[in-house]
Amino acid sequence: MSTANTTPSTAAEDSPLLISTEGAVRVLTLNRPQALNAFTTGLLGQLRVALDEAAHDETVRAVLITGAGRAFCAGQDLSDPHIKPEFDEHAGEVDAHKKPKAKDIGNLLDHYYIPLALRLRSMPVPTVCAVNGVAAGAGANFALGCDLVLAGQSASFIQAFSKIGLVPDCGGTWLLTRLVGRARAMQLALLGDKLPAADAQAWGLIARCVADAELQSEAMATAQKLAKMPTKALVQTREALDASMDLEFEDALKLEARLQSQLGYAHDYLEGAAAFLTKRQPTFKDR
Ligand code: LHQ
């Protein structure tokens, strides 16, 4: 990734989340490479705060999310004390006579994953994910919640939930069925097998699979391109596409008209149309 115009990371190098800014692009890097960037409550909390900050910072016009090391994110850190069941670590297995004390996983979803997924999906700027390696469980679904997902050719996507007796979360059930249809969603979710990035692109699960060496520069170029575009129109496009799945055709037409009538009064449309008609480059600024 180019370092031109990059502000230094605002977090310590050993922080689970690295934050930097390149031009109008806020870059968030999951940084627990020793555990394949698995989500702890600490990382989940920092991620949500960082997204909040990007949302409220008028100078930010796109967010790029990626991972440090060989993985993007292995999902929930299964050793996190918030969810780790109490069992006999020496035996390494569950004793049928001594039922391990389980913790309410739903609590973790309510307090961390749901707010995070909603924050991501309602960002007032476009989001790009550069999936640099394996994305498993909630790590996969967090990535898929971004607006544009690019993955390196050695990356893969795993709905790891079924292998540990859970259902897809972090929006997985909603996202998978919409992205790849029920048959493929069922295959991914039931079998929990690894889907290589090239297949993920062929299936329409992600936007693009690129060479590993080009992933970060391609993702940054995509984010920079989006940052120069009319932000409000991009975000309302997300809103309309998401809503369309649950709308009748006529209602989708009406939603388009409502959004268009709002955008038609905004600076960016006037600027875009004027720039086209006077054959110059537009400068968009609405957010
Ligand atoms: C890990 C993890 C991990 C801790 C690798 N945790 N250490 C939400 C709410 C509440 C509860 C439950 O879940 C959820 C949502 C979810 O995300 S559920 C799904 C959780 N994730 C998984 O089940 C995936 C577990 N990981 C794997 O299957 C493999 O690690 C994958 C396929 C991702 C990568 O395999 P490898 O490339 O062979 O790497 P590895 O398995 O050797 O892992 C490297 C290290 O990372 C290793 O530590 P070690 O100290 O032995 O080097 C792993 O223990 C650690 N790690 N995932 N989720």
PDB file of N, CA and C in Angstrom, residues 157-253:
ATOM      1  N   PHE A 157     -13.111 -18.079   2.093  1.00  0.00           N
ATOM      2  CA  PHE A 157     -14.245 -17.740   2.946  1.00  0.00           C
ATOM      3  C   PHE A 157     -14.792 -19.034   3.546  1.00  0.00           C
ATOM      4  N   ILE A 158     -14.972 -19.031   4.868  1.00  0.00           N
ATOM      5  CA  ILE A 158     -15.468 -20.246   5.521  1.00  0.00           C
ATOM      6  C   ILE A 158     -16.603 -19.885   6.476  1.00  0.00           C
ATOM      7  N   GLN A 159     -17.764 -20.493   6.269  1.00  0.00           N
ATOM      8  CA  GLN A 159     -18.849 -20.350   7.246  1.00  0.00           C
ATOM      9  C   GLN A 159     -18.600 -21.420   8.297  1.00  0.00           C
ATOM     10  N   ALA A 160     -17.703 -21.086   9.231  1.00  0.00           N
ATOM     11  CA  ALA A 160     -17.188 -22.102  10.160  1.00  0.00           C
ATOM     12  C   ALA A 160     -18.189 -22.507  11.248  1.00  0.00           C
ATOM     13  N   PHE A 161     -19.316 -21.838  11.299  1.00  0.00           N
ATOM     14  CA  PHE A 161     -20.255 -21.991  12.426  1.00  0.00           C
ATOM     15  C   PHE A 161     -20.729 -23.431  12.642  1.00  0.00           C
ATOM     16  N   SER A 162     -21.146 -24.093  11.547  1.00  0.00           N
ATOM     17  CA  SER A 162     -21.754 -25.416  11.714  1.00  0.00           C
ATOM     18  C   SER A 162     -20.782 -26.398  12.345  1.00  0.00           C
ATOM     19  N   LYS A 163     -19.479 -26.157  12.118  1.00  0.00           N
ATOM     20  CA  LYS A 163     -18.471 -27.092  12.650  1.00  0.00           C
ATOM     21  C   LYS A 163     -18.372 -27.022  14.155  1.00  0.00           C
ATOM     22  N   ILE A 164     -18.843 -25.899  14.754  1.00  0.00           N
ATOM     23  CA  ILE A 164     -18.817 -25.820  16.226  1.00  0.00           C
ATOM     24  C   ILE A 164     -20.239 -25.733  16.790  1.00  0.00           C
ATOM     25  N   GLY A 165     -21.197 -26.151  15.989  1.00  0.00           N
ATOM     26  CA  GLY A 165     -22.562 -26.263  16.508  1.00  0.00           C
ATOM     27  C   GLY A 165     -23.333 -24.961  16.598  1.00  0.00           C
ATOM     28  N   LEU A 166     -23.007 -24.004  15.711  1.00  0.00           N
ATOM     29  CA  LEU A 166     -23.722 -22.726  15.732  1.00  0.00           C
ATOM     30  C   LEU A 166     -24.321 -22.422  14.369  1.00  0.00           C
ATOM     31  N   VAL A 167     -25.135 -21.385  14.312  1.00  0.00           N
ATOM     32  CA  VAL A 167     -25.687 -20.914  13.028  1.00  0.00           C
ATOM     33  C   VAL A 167     -24.869 -19.712  12.570  1.00  0.00           C
ATOM     34  N   PRO A 168     -24.883 -19.404  11.259  1.00  0.00           N
ATOM     35  CA  PRO A 168     -24.171 -18.207  10.795  1.00  0.00           C
ATOM     36  C   PRO A 168     -24.707 -16.965  11.511  1.00  0.00           C
ATOM     37  N   ASP A 169     -23.767 -16.083  11.917  1.00  0.00           N
ATOM     38  CA  ASP A 169     -24.205 -14.843  12.559  1.00  0.00           C
ATOM     39  C   ASP A 169     -23.485 -13.669  11.916  1.00  0.00           C
ATOM     40  N   CYS A 170     -23.563 -12.513  12.582  1.00  0.00           N
ATOM     41  CA  CYS A 170     -22.987 -11.279  12.036  1.00  0.00           C
ATOM     42  C   CYS A 170     -23.605 -10.989  10.658  1.00  0.00           C
ATOM     43  N   GLY A 171     -24.896 -11.324  10.515  1.00  0.00           N
ATOM     44  CA  GLY A 171     -25.618 -11.023   9.266  1.00  0.00           C
ATOM     45  C   GLY A 171     -25.503 -12.102   8.207  1.00  0.00           C
ATOM     46  N   GLY A 172     -24.824 -13.210   8.522  1.00  0.00           N
ATOM     47  CA  GLY A 172     -24.569 -14.238   7.510  1.00  0.00           C
ATOM     48  C   GLY A 172     -25.810 -14.792   6.839  1.00  0.00           C
ATOM     49  N   THR A 173     -26.860 -15.061   7.612  1.00  0.00           N
ATOM     50  CA  THR A 173     -28.047 -15.677   7.002  1.00  0.00           C
ATOM     51  C   THR A 173     -28.671 -14.721   5.987  1.00  0.00           C
ATOM     52  N   TRP A 174     -28.675 -13.440   6.304  1.00  0.00           N
ATOM     53  CA  TRP A 174     -29.275 -12.419   5.435  1.00  0.00           C
ATOM     54  C   TRP A 174     -28.386 -12.181   4.212  1.00  0.00           C
ATOM     55  N   LEU A 175     -27.082 -12.044   4.480  1.00  0.00           N
ATOM     56  CA  LEU A 175     -26.159 -11.704   3.393  1.00  0.00           C
ATOM     57  C   LEU A 175     -25.995 -12.852   2.409  1.00  0.00           C
ATOM     58  N   LEU A 176     -25.801 -14.076   2.924  1.00  0.00           N
ATOM     59  CA  LEU A 176     -25.491 -15.197   2.031  1.00  0.00           C
ATOM     60  C   LEU A 176     -26.630 -15.477   1.063  1.00  0.00           C
ATOM     61  N   THR A 177     -27.858 -15.499   1.581  1.00  0.00           N
ATOM     62  CA  THR A 177     -28.985 -15.813   0.694  1.00  0.00           C
ATOM     63  C   THR A 177     -29.124 -14.744  -0.392  1.00  0.00           C
ATOM     64  N   ARG A 178     -28.891 -13.493  -0.016  1.00  0.00           N
ATOM     65  CA  ARG A 178     -29.008 -12.423  -1.016  1.00  0.00           C
ATOM     66  C   ARG A 178     -27.855 -12.431  -2.013  1.00  0.00           C
ATOM     67  N   LEU A 179     -26.660 -12.758  -1.538  1.00  0.00           N
ATOM     68  CA  LEU A 179     -25.491 -12.691  -2.415  1.00  0.00           C
ATOM     69  C   LEU A 179     -25.416 -13.868  -3.380  1.00  0.00           C
ATOM     70  N   VAL A 180     -25.666 -15.085  -2.874  1.00  0.00           N
ATOM     71  CA  VAL A 180     -25.430 -16.256  -3.734  1.00  0.00           C
ATOM     72  C   VAL A 180     -26.660 -17.147  -3.905  1.00  0.00           C
ATOM     73  N   GLY A 181     -27.789 -16.783  -3.310  1.00  0.00           N
ATOM     74  CA  GLY A 181     -28.990 -17.610  -3.444  1.00  0.00           C
ATOM     75  C   GLY A 181     -29.015 -18.739  -2.424  1.00  0.00           C
ATOM     76  N   ARG A 182     -30.208 -19.342  -2.261  1.00  0.00           N
ATOM     77  CA  ARG A 182     -30.398 -20.313  -1.181  1.00  0.00           C
ATOM     78  C   ARG A 182     -29.536 -21.565  -1.321  1.00  0.00           C
ATOM     79  N   ALA A 183     -29.434 -22.112  -2.555  1.00  0.00           N
ATOM     80  CA  ALA A 183     -28.721 -23.390  -2.719  1.00  0.00           C
ATOM     81  C   ALA A 183     -27.264 -23.254  -2.295  1.00  0.00           C
ATOM     82  N   ARG A 184     -26.616 -22.197  -2.780  1.00  0.00           N
ATOM     83  CA  ARG A 184     -25.202 -22.022  -2.432  1.00  0.00           C
ATOM     84  C   ARG A 184     -25.027 -21.565  -0.994  1.00  0.00           C
ATOM     85  N   ALA A 185     -25.974 -20.768  -0.510  1.00  0.00           N
ATOM     86  CA  ALA A 185     -25.916 -20.350   0.899  1.00  0.00           C
ATOM     87  C   ALA A 185     -25.993 -21.580   1.797  1.00  0.00           C
ATOM     88  N   MET A 186     -26.885 -22.504   1.454  1.00  0.00           N
ATOM     89  CA  MET A 186     -27.023 -23.734   2.251  1.00  0.00           C
ATOM     90  C   MET A 186     -25.738 -24.562   2.190  1.00  0.00           C
ATOM     91  N   GLN A 187     -25.164 -24.662   0.998  1.00  0.00           N
ATOM     92  CA  GLN A 187     -23.923 -25.440   0.871  1.00  0.00           C
ATOM     93  C   GLN A 187     -22.822 -24.850   1.752  1.00  0.00           C
ATOM     94  N   LEU A 188     -22.665 -23.530   1.669  1.00  0.00           N
ATOM     95  CA  LEU A 188     -21.620 -22.883   2.469  1.00  0.00           C
ATOM     96  C   LEU A 188     -21.887 -23.049   3.962  1.00  0.00           C
ATOM     97  N   ALA A 189     -23.152 -22.810   4.360  1.00  0.00           N
ATOM     98  CA  ALA A 189     -23.482 -22.771   5.785  1.00  0.00           C
ATOM     99  C   ALA A 189     -23.540 -24.168   6.412  1.00  0.00           C
ATOM    100  N   LEU A 190     -24.053 -25.139   5.666  1.00  0.00           N
ATOM    101  CA  LEU A 190     -24.167 -26.482   6.254  1.00  0.00           C
ATOM    102  C   LEU A 190     -22.818 -27.199   6.295  1.00  0.00           C
ATOM    103  N   LEU A 191     -22.089 -27.157   5.186  1.00  0.00           N
ATOM    104  CA  LEU A 191     -20.844 -27.929   5.135  1.00  0.00           C
ATOM    105  C   LEU A 191     -19.678 -27.198   5.797  1.00  0.00           C
ATOM    106  N   GLY A 192     -19.718 -25.877   5.786  1.00  0.00           N
ATOM    107  CA  GLY A 192     -18.632 -25.106   6.410  1.00  0.00           C
ATOM    108  C   GLY A 192     -17.303 -25.267   5.691  1.00  0.00           C
ATOM    109  N   ASP A 193     -17.350 -25.628   4.399  1.00  0.00           N
ATOM    110  CA  ASP A 193     -16.105 -25.819   3.657  1.00  0.00           C
ATOM    111  C   ASP A 193     -15.518 -24.478   3.218  1.00  0.00           C
ATOM    112  N   LYS A 194     -14.219 -24.531   2.917  1.00  0.00           N
ATOM    113  CA  LYS A 194     -13.487 -23.346   2.477  1.00  0.00           C
ATOM    114  C   LYS A 194     -13.862 -23.004   1.035  1.00  0.00           C
ATOM    115  N   LEU A 195     -14.268 -21.770   0.776  1.00  0.00           N
ATOM    116  CA  LEU A 195     -14.536 -21.337  -0.600  1.00  0.00           C
ATOM    117  C   LEU A 195     -13.394 -20.411  -1.030  1.00  0.00           C
ATOM    118  N   PRO A 196     -12.569 -20.865  -2.011  1.00  0.00           N
ATOM    119  CA  PRO A 196     -11.461 -20.016  -2.445  1.00  0.00           C
ATOM    120  C   PRO A 196     -11.966 -18.715  -3.064  1.00  0.00           C
ATOM    121  N   ALA A 197     -11.125 -17.674  -2.993  1.00  0.00           N
ATOM    122  CA  ALA A 197     -11.531 -16.341  -3.453  1.00  0.00           C
ATOM    123  C   ALA A 197     -11.997 -16.337  -4.914  1.00  0.00           C
ATOM    124  N   ALA A 198     -11.328 -17.121  -5.774  1.00  0.00           N
ATOM    125  CA  ALA A 198     -11.720 -17.127  -7.193  1.00  0.00           C
ATOM    126  C   ALA A 198     -13.154 -17.646  -7.340  1.00  0.00           C
ATOM    127  N   ASP A 199     -13.500 -18.690  -6.570  1.00  0.00           N
ATOM    128  CA  ASP A 199     -14.873 -19.215  -6.619  1.00  0.00           C
ATOM    129  C   ASP A 199     -15.847 -18.207  -6.010  1.00  0.00           C
ATOM    130  N   ALA A 200     -15.388 -17.534  -4.954  1.00  0.00           N
ATOM    131  CA  ALA A 200     -16.254 -16.531  -4.317  1.00  0.00           C
ATOM    132  C   ALA A 200     -16.626 -15.444  -5.333  1.00  0.00           C
ATOM    133  N   GLN A 201     -15.662 -15.079  -6.174  1.00  0.00           N
ATOM    134  CA  GLN A 201     -15.984 -14.094  -7.220  1.00  0.00           C
ATOM    135  C   GLN A 201     -16.928 -14.706  -8.257  1.00  0.00           C
ATOM    136  N   ALA A 202     -16.628 -15.939  -8.684  1.00  0.00           N
ATOM    137  CA  ALA A 202     -17.471 -16.583  -9.698  1.00  0.00           C
ATOM    138  C   ALA A 202     -18.906 -16.754  -9.185  1.00  0.00           C
ATOM    139  N   TRP A 203     -19.070 -16.980  -7.903  1.00  0.00           N
ATOM    140  CA  TRP A 203     -20.399 -17.170  -7.310  1.00  0.00           C
ATOM    141  C   TRP A 203     -21.135 -15.849  -7.075  1.00  0.00           C
ATOM    142  N   GLY A 204     -20.399 -14.738  -7.178  1.00  0.00           N
ATOM    143  CA  GLY A 204     -21.029 -13.443  -6.881  1.00  0.00           C
ATOM    144  C   GLY A 204     -21.055 -13.134  -5.398  1.00  0.00           C
ATOM    145  N   LEU A 205     -20.232 -13.864  -4.614  1.00  0.00           N
ATOM    146  CA  LEU A 205     -20.166 -13.594  -3.171  1.00  0.00           C
ATOM    147  C   LEU A 205     -19.372 -12.316  -2.907  1.00  0.00           C
ATOM    148  N   ILE A 206     -18.358 -12.081  -3.740  1.00  0.00           N
ATOM    149  CA  ILE A 206     -17.522 -10.878  -3.604  1.00  0.00           C
ATOM    150  C   ILE A 206     -17.412 -10.193  -4.960  1.00  0.00           C
ATOM    151  N   ALA A 207     -16.940  -8.953  -4.940  1.00  0.00           N
ATOM    152  CA  ALA A 207     -16.848  -8.213  -6.205  1.00  0.00           C
ATOM    153  C   ALA A 207     -15.690  -8.707  -7.062  1.00  0.00           C
ATOM    154  N   ARG A 208     -14.498  -8.865  -6.439  1.00  0.00           N
ATOM    155  CA  ARG A 208     -13.325  -9.190  -7.263  1.00  0.00           C
ATOM    156  C   ARG A 208     -12.307 -10.024  -6.513  1.00  0.00           C
ATOM    157  N   CYS A 209     -11.678 -10.946  -7.246  1.00  0.00           N
ATOM    158  CA  CYS A 209     -10.513 -11.675  -6.744  1.00  0.00           C
ATOM    159  C   CYS A 209      -9.313 -11.161  -7.537  1.00  0.00           C
ATOM    160  N   VAL A 210      -8.268 -10.727  -6.851  1.00  0.00           N
ATOM    161  CA  VAL A 210      -7.100 -10.170  -7.541  1.00  0.00           C
ATOM    162  C   VAL A 210      -5.840 -10.879  -7.059  1.00  0.00           C
ATOM    163  N   ALA A 211      -4.733 -10.653  -7.771  1.00  0.00           N
ATOM    164  CA  ALA A 211      -3.457 -11.259  -7.353  1.00  0.00           C
ATOM    165  C   ALA A 211      -3.126 -10.759  -5.955  1.00  0.00           C
ATOM    166  N   ASP A 212      -2.569 -11.649  -5.128  1.00  0.00           N
ATOM    167  CA  ASP A 212      -2.235 -11.263  -3.744  1.00  0.00           C
ATOM    168  C   ASP A 212      -1.397  -9.983  -3.703  1.00  0.00           C
ATOM    169  N   ALA A 213      -0.408  -9.930  -4.591  1.00  0.00           N
ATOM    170  CA  ALA A 213       0.523  -8.799  -4.558  1.00  0.00           C
ATOM    171  C   ALA A 213      -0.164  -7.480  -4.899  1.00  0.00           C
ATOM    172  N   GLU A 214      -1.313  -7.590  -5.554  1.00  0.00           N
ATOM    173  CA  GLU A 214      -1.992  -6.358  -5.971  1.00  0.00           C
ATOM    174  C   GLU A 214      -3.179  -5.996  -5.090  1.00  0.00           C
ATOM    175  N   LEU A 215      -3.483  -6.864  -4.129  1.00  0.00           N
ATOM    176  CA  LEU A 215      -4.717  -6.650  -3.356  1.00  0.00           C
ATOM    177  C   LEU A 215      -4.763  -5.282  -2.680  1.00  0.00           C
ATOM    178  N   GLN A 216      -3.724  -4.939  -1.919  1.00  0.00           N
ATOM    179  CA  GLN A 216      -3.799  -3.692  -1.136  1.00  0.00           C
ATOM    180  C   GLN A 216      -3.843  -2.474  -2.047  1.00  0.00           C
ATOM    181  N   SER A 217      -3.059  -2.487  -3.126  1.00  0.00           N
ATOM    182  CA  SER A 217      -3.070  -1.301  -4.001  1.00  0.00           C
ATOM    183  C   SER A 217      -4.396  -1.213  -4.762  1.00  0.00           C
ATOM    184  N   GLU A 218      -4.939  -2.343  -5.176  1.00  0.00           N
ATOM    185  CA  GLU A 218      -6.238  -2.342  -5.879  1.00  0.00           C
ATOM    186  C   GLU A 218      -7.357  -1.865  -4.949  1.00  0.00           C
ATOM    187  N   ALA A 219      -7.319  -2.367  -3.711  1.00  0.00           N
ATOM    188  CA  ALA A 219      -8.367  -1.984  -2.759  1.00  0.00           C
ATOM    189  C   ALA A 219      -8.262  -0.500  -2.430  1.00  0.00           C
ATOM    190  N   MET A 220      -7.022  -0.012  -2.256  1.00  0.00           N
ATOM    191  CA  MET A 220      -6.850   1.413  -1.962  1.00  0.00           C
ATOM    192  C   MET A 220      -7.293   2.263  -3.161  1.00  0.00           C
ATOM    193  N   ALA A 221      -6.938   1.830  -4.369  1.00  0.00           N
ATOM    194  CA  ALA A 221      -7.357   2.595  -5.562  1.00  0.00           C
ATOM    195  C   ALA A 221      -8.881   2.638  -5.645  1.00  0.00           C
ATOM    196  N   THR A 222      -9.526   1.514  -5.311  1.00  0.00           N
ATOM    197  CA  THR A 222     -10.999   1.468  -5.336  1.00  0.00           C
ATOM    198  C   THR A 222     -11.577   2.420  -4.294  1.00  0.00           C
ATOM    199  N   ALA A 223     -10.992   2.402  -3.087  1.00  0.00           N
ATOM    200  CA  ALA A 223     -11.490   3.285  -2.020  1.00  0.00           C
ATOM    201  C   ALA A 223     -11.256   4.750  -2.388  1.00  0.00           C
ATOM    202  N   GLN A 224     -10.090   5.044  -2.960  1.00  0.00           N
ATOM    203  CA  GLN A 224      -9.799   6.437  -3.360  1.00  0.00           C
ATOM    204  C   GLN A 224     -10.762   6.887  -4.458  1.00  0.00           C
ATOM    205  N   LYS A 225     -11.076   5.978  -5.363  1.00  0.00           N
ATOM    206  CA  LYS A 225     -12.015   6.320  -6.441  1.00  0.00           C
ATOM    207  C   LYS A 225     -13.384   6.643  -5.846  1.00  0.00           C
ATOM    208  N   LEU A 226     -13.841   5.782  -4.936  1.00  0.00           N
ATOM    209  CA  LEU A 226     -15.145   6.019  -4.286  1.00  0.00           C
ATOM    210  C   LEU A 226     -15.130   7.332  -3.509  1.00  0.00           C
ATOM    211  N   ALA A 227     -13.975   7.644  -2.883  1.00  0.00           N
ATOM    212  CA  ALA A 227     -13.887   8.855  -2.053  1.00  0.00           C
ATOM    213  C   ALA A 227     -14.078  10.124  -2.885  1.00  0.00           C
ATOM    214  N   LYS A 228     -13.797  10.024  -4.162  1.00  0.00           N
ATOM    215  CA  LYS A 228     -13.949  11.210  -5.027  1.00  0.00           C
ATOM    216  C   LYS A 228     -15.354  11.293  -5.623  1.00  0.00           C
ATOM    217  N   MET A 229     -16.160  10.297  -5.374  1.00  0.00           N
ATOM    218  CA  MET A 229     -17.496  10.243  -5.996  1.00  0.00           C
ATOM    219  C   MET A 229     -18.542  10.887  -5.076  1.00  0.00           C
ATOM    220  N   PRO A 230     -19.786  11.058  -5.569  1.00  0.00           N
ATOM    221  CA  PRO A 230     -20.825  11.686  -4.747  1.00  0.00           C
ATOM    222  C   PRO A 230     -21.292  10.743  -3.636  1.00  0.00           C
ATOM    223  N   THR A 231     -20.744  10.966  -2.443  1.00  0.00           N
ATOM    224  CA  THR A 231     -20.921  10.045  -1.312  1.00  0.00           C
ATOM    225  C   THR A 231     -22.383   9.723  -1.005  1.00  0.00           C
ATOM    226  N   LYS A 232     -23.187  10.778  -0.954  1.00  0.00           N
ATOM    227  CA  LYS A 232     -24.587  10.572  -0.575  1.00  0.00           C
ATOM    228  C   LYS A 232     -25.294   9.647  -1.573  1.00  0.00           C
ATOM    229  N   ALA A 233     -25.005   9.848  -2.852  1.00  0.00           N
ATOM    230  CA  ALA A 233     -25.627   9.007  -3.880  1.00  0.00           C
ATOM    231  C   ALA A 233     -25.168   7.554  -3.725  1.00  0.00           C
ATOM    232  N   LEU A 234     -23.905   7.362  -3.386  1.00  0.00           N
ATOM    233  CA  LEU A 234     -23.392   5.994  -3.212  1.00  0.00           C
ATOM    234  C   LEU A 234     -24.093   5.307  -2.031  1.00  0.00           C
ATOM    235  N   VAL A 235     -24.243   6.042  -0.945  1.00  0.00           N
ATOM    236  CA  VAL A 235     -24.837   5.462   0.262  1.00  0.00           C
ATOM    237  C   VAL A 235     -26.333   5.193   0.047  1.00  0.00           C
ATOM    238  N   GLN A 236     -26.989   6.088  -0.686  1.00  0.00           N
ATOM    239  CA  GLN A 236     -28.409   5.852  -0.948  1.00  0.00           C
ATOM    240  C   GLN A 236     -28.601   4.741  -1.980  1.00  0.00           C
ATOM    241  N   THR A 237     -27.594   4.523  -2.812  1.00  0.00           N
ATOM    242  CA  THR A 237     -27.641   3.367  -3.729  1.00  0.00           C
ATOM    243  C   THR A 237     -27.614   2.077  -2.905  1.00  0.00           C
ATOM    244  N   ARG A 238     -26.733   2.046  -1.900  1.00  0.00           N
ATOM    245  CA  ARG A 238     -26.699   0.878  -0.992  1.00  0.00           C
ATOM    246  C   ARG A 238     -28.082   0.658  -0.376  1.00  0.00           C
ATOM    247  N   GLU A 239     -28.673   1.742   0.108  1.00  0.00           N
ATOM    248  CA  GLU A 239     -29.980   1.651   0.775  1.00  0.00           C
ATOM    249  C   GLU A 239     -31.034   1.086  -0.187  1.00  0.00           C
ATOM    250  N   ALA A 240     -31.030   1.600  -1.414  1.00  0.00           N
ATOM    251  CA  ALA A 240     -32.060   1.177  -2.377  1.00  0.00           C
ATOM    252  C   ALA A 240     -31.848  -0.273  -2.816  1.00  0.00           C
ATOM    253  N   LEU A 241     -30.587  -0.661  -3.036  1.00  0.00           N
ATOM    254  CA  LEU A 241     -30.333  -2.049  -3.460  1.00  0.00           C
ATOM    255  C   LEU A 241     -30.714  -3.029  -2.351  1.00  0.00           C
ATOM    256  N   ASP A 242     -30.364  -2.692  -1.111  1.00  0.00           N
ATOM    257  CA  ASP A 242     -30.718  -3.568   0.007  1.00  0.00           C
ATOM    258  C   ASP A 242     -32.232  -3.675   0.163  1.00  0.00           C
ATOM    259  N   ALA A 243     -32.910  -2.533   0.055  1.00  0.00           N
ATOM    260  CA  ALA A 243     -34.367  -2.532   0.244  1.00  0.00           C
ATOM    261  C   ALA A 243     -35.076  -3.265  -0.883  1.00  0.00           C
ATOM    262  N   SER A 244     -34.497  -3.237  -2.072  1.00  0.00           N
ATOM    263  CA  SER A 244     -35.192  -3.762  -3.258  1.00  0.00           C
ATOM    264  C   SER A 244     -35.576  -5.239  -3.115  1.00  0.00           C
ATOM    265  N   MET A 245     -34.755  -5.989  -2.362  1.00  0.00           N
ATOM    266  CA  MET A 245     -35.004  -7.428  -2.210  1.00  0.00           C
ATOM    267  C   MET A 245     -36.355  -7.713  -1.557  1.00  0.00           C
ATOM    268  N   ASP A 246     -36.817  -6.758  -0.755  1.00  0.00           N
ATOM    269  CA  ASP A 246     -38.071  -6.988  -0.035  1.00  0.00           C
ATOM    270  C   ASP A 246     -39.210  -6.139  -0.582  1.00  0.00           C
ATOM    271  N   LEU A 247     -39.006  -5.517  -1.737  1.00  0.00           N
ATOM    272  CA  LEU A 247     -40.037  -4.613  -2.272  1.00  0.00           C
ATOM    273  C   LEU A 247     -40.686  -5.179  -3.528  1.00  0.00           C
ATOM    274  N   GLU A 248     -41.935  -4.799  -3.732  1.00  0.00           N
ATOM    275  CA  GLU A 248     -42.581  -5.029  -5.020  1.00  0.00           C
ATOM    276  C   GLU A 248     -41.909  -4.091  -6.027  1.00  0.00           C
ATOM    277  N   PHE A 249     -41.996  -4.426  -7.328  1.00  0.00           N
ATOM    278  CA  PHE A 249     -41.346  -3.611  -8.359  1.00  0.00           C
ATOM    279  C   PHE A 249     -41.798  -2.153  -8.277  1.00  0.00           C
ATOM    280  N   GLU A 250     -43.114  -1.983  -8.122  1.00  0.00           N
ATOM    281  CA  GLU A 250     -43.634  -0.613  -8.102  1.00  0.00           C
ATOM    282  C   GLU A 250     -43.103   0.164  -6.881  1.00  0.00           C
ATOM    283  N   ASP A 251     -42.965  -0.533  -5.761  1.00  0.00           N
ATOM    284  CA  ASP A 251     -42.455   0.138  -4.562  1.00  0.00           C
ATOM    285  C   ASP A 251     -40.972   0.497  -4.725  1.00  0.00           C
ATOM    286  N   ALA A 252     -40.241  -0.358  -5.452  1.00  0.00           N
ATOM    287  CA  ALA A 252     -38.832  -0.035  -5.720  1.00  0.00           C
ATOM    288  C   ALA A 252     -38.750   1.212  -6.606  1.00  0.00           C
ATOM    289  N   LEU A 253     -39.645   1.291  -7.590  1.00  0.00           N
ATOM    290  CA  LEU A 253     -39.678   2.485  -8.449  1.00  0.00           C
ATOM    291  C   LEU A 253     -39.945   3.739  -7.616  1.00  0.00           C
TER     292      LEU A 253
END
